[in-house]
Amino acid sequence: MTDIPTAATAPGGLRTALAALAADACDGEPSATELLAAASTPFVLLGVGSLAQLRLLDAVESTYGVYFDLAGPNGFPGSLDALAENLVAEHGVTHPEDTA
């Protein structure tokens, strides 16, 4: 049996990089520090609107060379932890510099 990393075991650098991408997508509100502190809180509860979530989606797809099927059963992960977990488990991303 192979252990699949989750957000809790995902490299800190990945979570930090995702927080920076999310903060950029939100024009800095909330900040990357705030996003990391509330990593399991849904983006929408942190004030991250739908447009910012689409900007984040585009940034993550471009940075990591992955594709999120928004019409699929999982849609786009709703929190920073969920995003990190999805990138690790579903796309094999482990480090910020792992781009396709």
JSON list of C-alpha atoms in Angstrom, two decimals:
[
{"chain": "A", "resi": 1, "resn": "MET", "atom": "CA", "xyz": [0.00, 0.00, 0.00]},
{"chain": "A", "resi": 2, "resn": "THR", "atom": "CA", "xyz": [1.38, 3.41, -1.00]},
{"chain": "A", "resi": 3, "resn": "ASP", "atom": "CA", "xyz": [0.90, 6.38, 1.27]},
{"chain": "A", "resi": 4, "resn": "ILE", "atom": "CA", "xyz": [-0.61, 9.30, -0.62]},
{"chain": "A", "resi": 5, "resn": "PRO", "atom": "CA", "xyz": [0.38, 12.68, 0.83]},
{"chain": "A", "resi": 6, "resn": "THR", "atom": "CA", "xyz": [-2.43, 15.00, 1.91]},
{"chain": "A", "resi": 7, "resn": "ALA", "atom": "CA", "xyz": [-2.48, 18.70, 2.67]},
{"chain": "A", "resi": 8, "resn": "ALA", "atom": "CA", "xyz": [-1.22, 17.94, 6.15]},
{"chain": "A", "resi": 9, "resn": "THR", "atom": "CA", "xyz": [1.82, 16.14, 4.73]},
{"chain": "A", "resi": 10, "resn": "ALA", "atom": "CA", "xyz": [2.20, 18.26, 1.59]},
{"chain": "A", "resi": 11, "resn": "PRO", "atom": "CA", "xyz": [5.46, 20.18, 1.55]},
{"chain": "A", "resi": 12, "resn": "GLY", "atom": "CA", "xyz": [5.25, 23.51, 3.33]},
{"chain": "A", "resi": 13, "resn": "GLY", "atom": "CA", "xyz": [6.69, 25.16, 0.25]},
{"chain": "A", "resi": 14, "resn": "LEU", "atom": "CA", "xyz": [3.71, 24.01, -1.80]},
{"chain": "A", "resi": 15, "resn": "ARG", "atom": "CA", "xyz": [1.20, 25.42, 0.66]},
{"chain": "A", "resi": 16, "resn": "THR", "atom": "CA", "xyz": [3.17, 28.68, 0.88]},
{"chain": "A", "resi": 17, "resn": "ALA", "atom": "CA", "xyz": [3.31, 28.97, -2.92]},
{"chain": "A", "resi": 18, "resn": "LEU", "atom": "CA", "xyz": [-0.43, 28.30, -3.19]},
{"chain": "A", "resi": 19, "resn": "ALA", "atom": "CA", "xyz": [-1.16, 30.92, -0.54]},
{"chain": "A", "resi": 20, "resn": "ALA", "atom": "CA", "xyz": [0.88, 33.44, -2.54]},
{"chain": "A", "resi": 21, "resn": "LEU", "atom": "CA", "xyz": [-1.01, 32.56, -5.75]},
{"chain": "A", "resi": 22, "resn": "ALA", "atom": "CA", "xyz": [-4.33, 32.89, -3.91]},
{"chain": "A", "resi": 23, "resn": "ALA", "atom": "CA", "xyz": [-3.36, 36.24, -2.39]},
{"chain": "A", "resi": 24, "resn": "ASP", "atom": "CA", "xyz": [-2.33, 37.52, -5.84]},
{"chain": "A", "resi": 25, "resn": "ALA", "atom": "CA", "xyz": [-5.66, 36.33, -7.28]},
{"chain": "A", "resi": 26, "resn": "CYS", "atom": "CA", "xyz": [-7.42, 38.29, -4.51]},
{"chain": "A", "resi": 27, "resn": "ASP", "atom": "CA", "xyz": [-5.30, 41.41, -4.96]},
{"chain": "A", "resi": 28, "resn": "GLY", "atom": "CA", "xyz": [-3.80, 40.82, -1.52]},
{"chain": "A", "resi": 29, "resn": "GLU", "atom": "CA", "xyz": [-7.03, 40.59, 0.49]},
{"chain": "A", "resi": 30, "resn": "PRO", "atom": "CA", "xyz": [-6.79, 38.21, 2.27]},
{"chain": "A", "resi": 31, "resn": "SER", "atom": "CA", "xyz": [-3.00, 38.09, 2.46]},
{"chain": "A", "resi": 32, "resn": "ALA", "atom": "CA", "xyz": [-0.93, 34.96, 1.99]},
{"chain": "A", "resi": 33, "resn": "THR", "atom": "CA", "xyz": [-0.27, 34.91, 5.74]},
{"chain": "A", "resi": 34, "resn": "GLU", "atom": "CA", "xyz": [-4.00, 35.05, 6.49]},
{"chain": "A", "resi": 35, "resn": "LEU", "atom": "CA", "xyz": [-4.70, 32.32, 3.96]},
{"chain": "A", "resi": 36, "resn": "LEU", "atom": "CA", "xyz": [-2.07, 30.05, 5.50]},
{"chain": "A", "resi": 37, "resn": "ALA", "atom": "CA", "xyz": [-3.45, 30.67, 8.99]},
{"chain": "A", "resi": 38, "resn": "ALA", "atom": "CA", "xyz": [-6.93, 29.69, 7.82]},
{"chain": "A", "resi": 39, "resn": "ALA", "atom": "CA", "xyz": [-5.89, 26.99, 5.36]},
{"chain": "A", "resi": 40, "resn": "SER", "atom": "CA", "xyz": [-8.84, 24.69, 6.06]},
{"chain": "A", "resi": 41, "resn": "THR", "atom": "CA", "xyz": [-11.43, 27.48, 5.92]},
{"chain": "A", "resi": 42, "resn": "PRO", "atom": "CA", "xyz": [-13.42, 27.61, 2.66]},
{"chain": "A", "resi": 43, "resn": "PHE", "atom": "CA", "xyz": [-12.25, 30.36, 0.32]},
{"chain": "A", "resi": 44, "resn": "VAL", "atom": "CA", "xyz": [-15.75, 31.84, 0.18]},
{"chain": "A", "resi": 45, "resn": "LEU", "atom": "CA", "xyz": [-15.81, 32.29, 3.98]},
{"chain": "A", "resi": 46, "resn": "LEU", "atom": "CA", "xyz": [-12.51, 34.18, 3.72]},
{"chain": "A", "resi": 47, "resn": "GLY", "atom": "CA", "xyz": [-14.09, 36.62, 1.28]},
{"chain": "A", "resi": 48, "resn": "VAL", "atom": "CA", "xyz": [-12.54, 35.10, -1.84]},
{"chain": "A", "resi": 49, "resn": "GLY", "atom": "CA", "xyz": [-15.19, 35.71, -4.49]},
{"chain": "A", "resi": 50, "resn": "SER", "atom": "CA", "xyz": [-15.93, 33.72, -7.60]},
{"chain": "A", "resi": 51, "resn": "LEU", "atom": "CA", "xyz": [-13.82, 35.94, -9.88]},
{"chain": "A", "resi": 52, "resn": "ALA", "atom": "CA", "xyz": [-10.81, 35.61, -7.57]},
{"chain": "A", "resi": 53, "resn": "GLN", "atom": "CA", "xyz": [-11.33, 31.84, -7.45]},
{"chain": "A", "resi": 54, "resn": "LEU", "atom": "CA", "xyz": [-11.28, 31.72, -11.26]},
{"chain": "A", "resi": 55, "resn": "ARG", "atom": "CA", "xyz": [-8.10, 33.82, -11.28]},
{"chain": "A", "resi": 56, "resn": "LEU", "atom": "CA", "xyz": [-6.59, 31.39, -8.76]},
{"chain": "A", "resi": 57, "resn": "LEU", "atom": "CA", "xyz": [-7.67, 28.44, -10.89]},
{"chain": "A", "resi": 58, "resn": "ASP", "atom": "CA", "xyz": [-5.95, 29.94, -13.92]},
{"chain": "A", "resi": 59, "resn": "ALA", "atom": "CA", "xyz": [-2.77, 30.68, -11.94]},
{"chain": "A", "resi": 60, "resn": "VAL", "atom": "CA", "xyz": [-2.61, 27.16, -10.48]},
{"chain": "A", "resi": 61, "resn": "GLU", "atom": "CA", "xyz": [-3.22, 25.53, -13.85]},
{"chain": "A", "resi": 62, "resn": "SER", "atom": "CA", "xyz": [-0.53, 27.69, -15.49]},
{"chain": "A", "resi": 63, "resn": "THR", "atom": "CA", "xyz": [2.00, 27.28, -12.69]},
{"chain": "A", "resi": 64, "resn": "TYR", "atom": "CA", "xyz": [1.67, 23.52, -12.23]},
{"chain": "A", "resi": 65, "resn": "GLY", "atom": "CA", "xyz": [0.59, 22.42, -15.72]},
{"chain": "A", "resi": 66, "resn": "VAL", "atom": "CA", "xyz": [-2.59, 20.80, -14.41]},
{"chain": "A", "resi": 67, "resn": "TYR", "atom": "CA", "xyz": [-6.24, 20.98, -15.40]},
{"chain": "A", "resi": 68, "resn": "PHE", "atom": "CA", "xyz": [-9.27, 21.21, -13.13]},
{"chain": "A", "resi": 69, "resn": "ASP", "atom": "CA", "xyz": [-12.57, 19.99, -14.58]},
{"chain": "A", "resi": 70, "resn": "LEU", "atom": "CA", "xyz": [-15.04, 22.34, -12.94]},
{"chain": "A", "resi": 71, "resn": "ALA", "atom": "CA", "xyz": [-17.93, 20.30, -14.31]},
{"chain": "A", "resi": 72, "resn": "GLY", "atom": "CA", "xyz": [-16.48, 17.10, -12.85]},
{"chain": "A", "resi": 73, "resn": "PRO", "atom": "CA", "xyz": [-17.52, 15.50, -9.58]},
{"chain": "A", "resi": 74, "resn": "ASN", "atom": "CA", "xyz": [-14.98, 17.41, -7.48]},
{"chain": "A", "resi": 75, "resn": "GLY", "atom": "CA", "xyz": [-15.02, 20.84, -9.11]},
{"chain": "A", "resi": 76, "resn": "PHE", "atom": "CA", "xyz": [-12.40, 23.24, -7.83]},
{"chain": "A", "resi": 77, "resn": "PRO", "atom": "CA", "xyz": [-11.08, 22.64, -4.29]},
{"chain": "A", "resi": 78, "resn": "GLY", "atom": "CA", "xyz": [-12.74, 25.02, -1.86]},
{"chain": "A", "resi": 79, "resn": "SER", "atom": "CA", "xyz": [-9.87, 25.79, 0.54]},
{"chain": "A", "resi": 80, "resn": "LEU", "atom": "CA", "xyz": [-6.11, 26.11, 0.56]},
{"chain": "A", "resi": 81, "resn": "ASP", "atom": "CA", "xyz": [-5.74, 22.71, 2.26]},
{"chain": "A", "resi": 82, "resn": "ALA", "atom": "CA", "xyz": [-8.13, 21.10, -0.22]},
{"chain": "A", "resi": 83, "resn": "LEU", "atom": "CA", "xyz": [-6.21, 22.65, -3.11]},
{"chain": "A", "resi": 84, "resn": "ALA", "atom": "CA", "xyz": [-2.86, 21.39, -1.79]},
{"chain": "A", "resi": 85, "resn": "GLU", "atom": "CA", "xyz": [-4.31, 17.93, -1.18]},
{"chain": "A", "resi": 86, "resn": "ASN", "atom": "CA", "xyz": [-5.77, 17.80, -4.68]},
{"chain": "A", "resi": 87, "resn": "LEU", "atom": "CA", "xyz": [-2.52, 18.87, -6.32]},
{"chain": "A", "resi": 88, "resn": "VAL", "atom": "CA", "xyz": [-0.56, 16.23, -4.42]},
{"chain": "A", "resi": 89, "resn": "ALA", "atom": "CA", "xyz": [-3.04, 13.34, -4.63]},
{"chain": "A", "resi": 90, "resn": "GLU", "atom": "CA", "xyz": [-4.60, 13.90, -8.04]},
{"chain": "A", "resi": 91, "resn": "HIS", "atom": "CA", "xyz": [-1.82, 15.61, -9.99]},
{"chain": "A", "resi": 92, "resn": "GLY", "atom": "CA", "xyz": [1.39, 14.42, -8.33]},
{"chain": "A", "resi": 93, "resn": "VAL", "atom": "CA", "xyz": [2.62, 17.94, -7.53]},
{"chain": "A", "resi": 94, "resn": "THR", "atom": "CA", "xyz": [4.97, 18.02, -4.55]},
{"chain": "A", "resi": 95, "resn": "HIS", "atom": "CA", "xyz": [7.04, 21.22, -4.78]},
{"chain": "A", "resi": 96, "resn": "PRO", "atom": "CA", "xyz": [6.40, 24.74, -6.07]},
{"chain": "A", "resi": 97, "resn": "GLU", "atom": "CA", "xyz": [9.04, 24.30, -8.72]},
{"chain": "A", "resi": 98, "resn": "ASP", "atom": "CA", "xyz": [7.36, 21.12, -10.07]},
{"chain": "A", "resi": 99, "resn": "THR", "atom": "CA", "xyz": [5.85, 22.58, -13.21]},
{"chain": "A", "resi": 100, "resn": "ALA", "atom": "CA", "xyz": [4.96, 20.81, -16.40]}
]
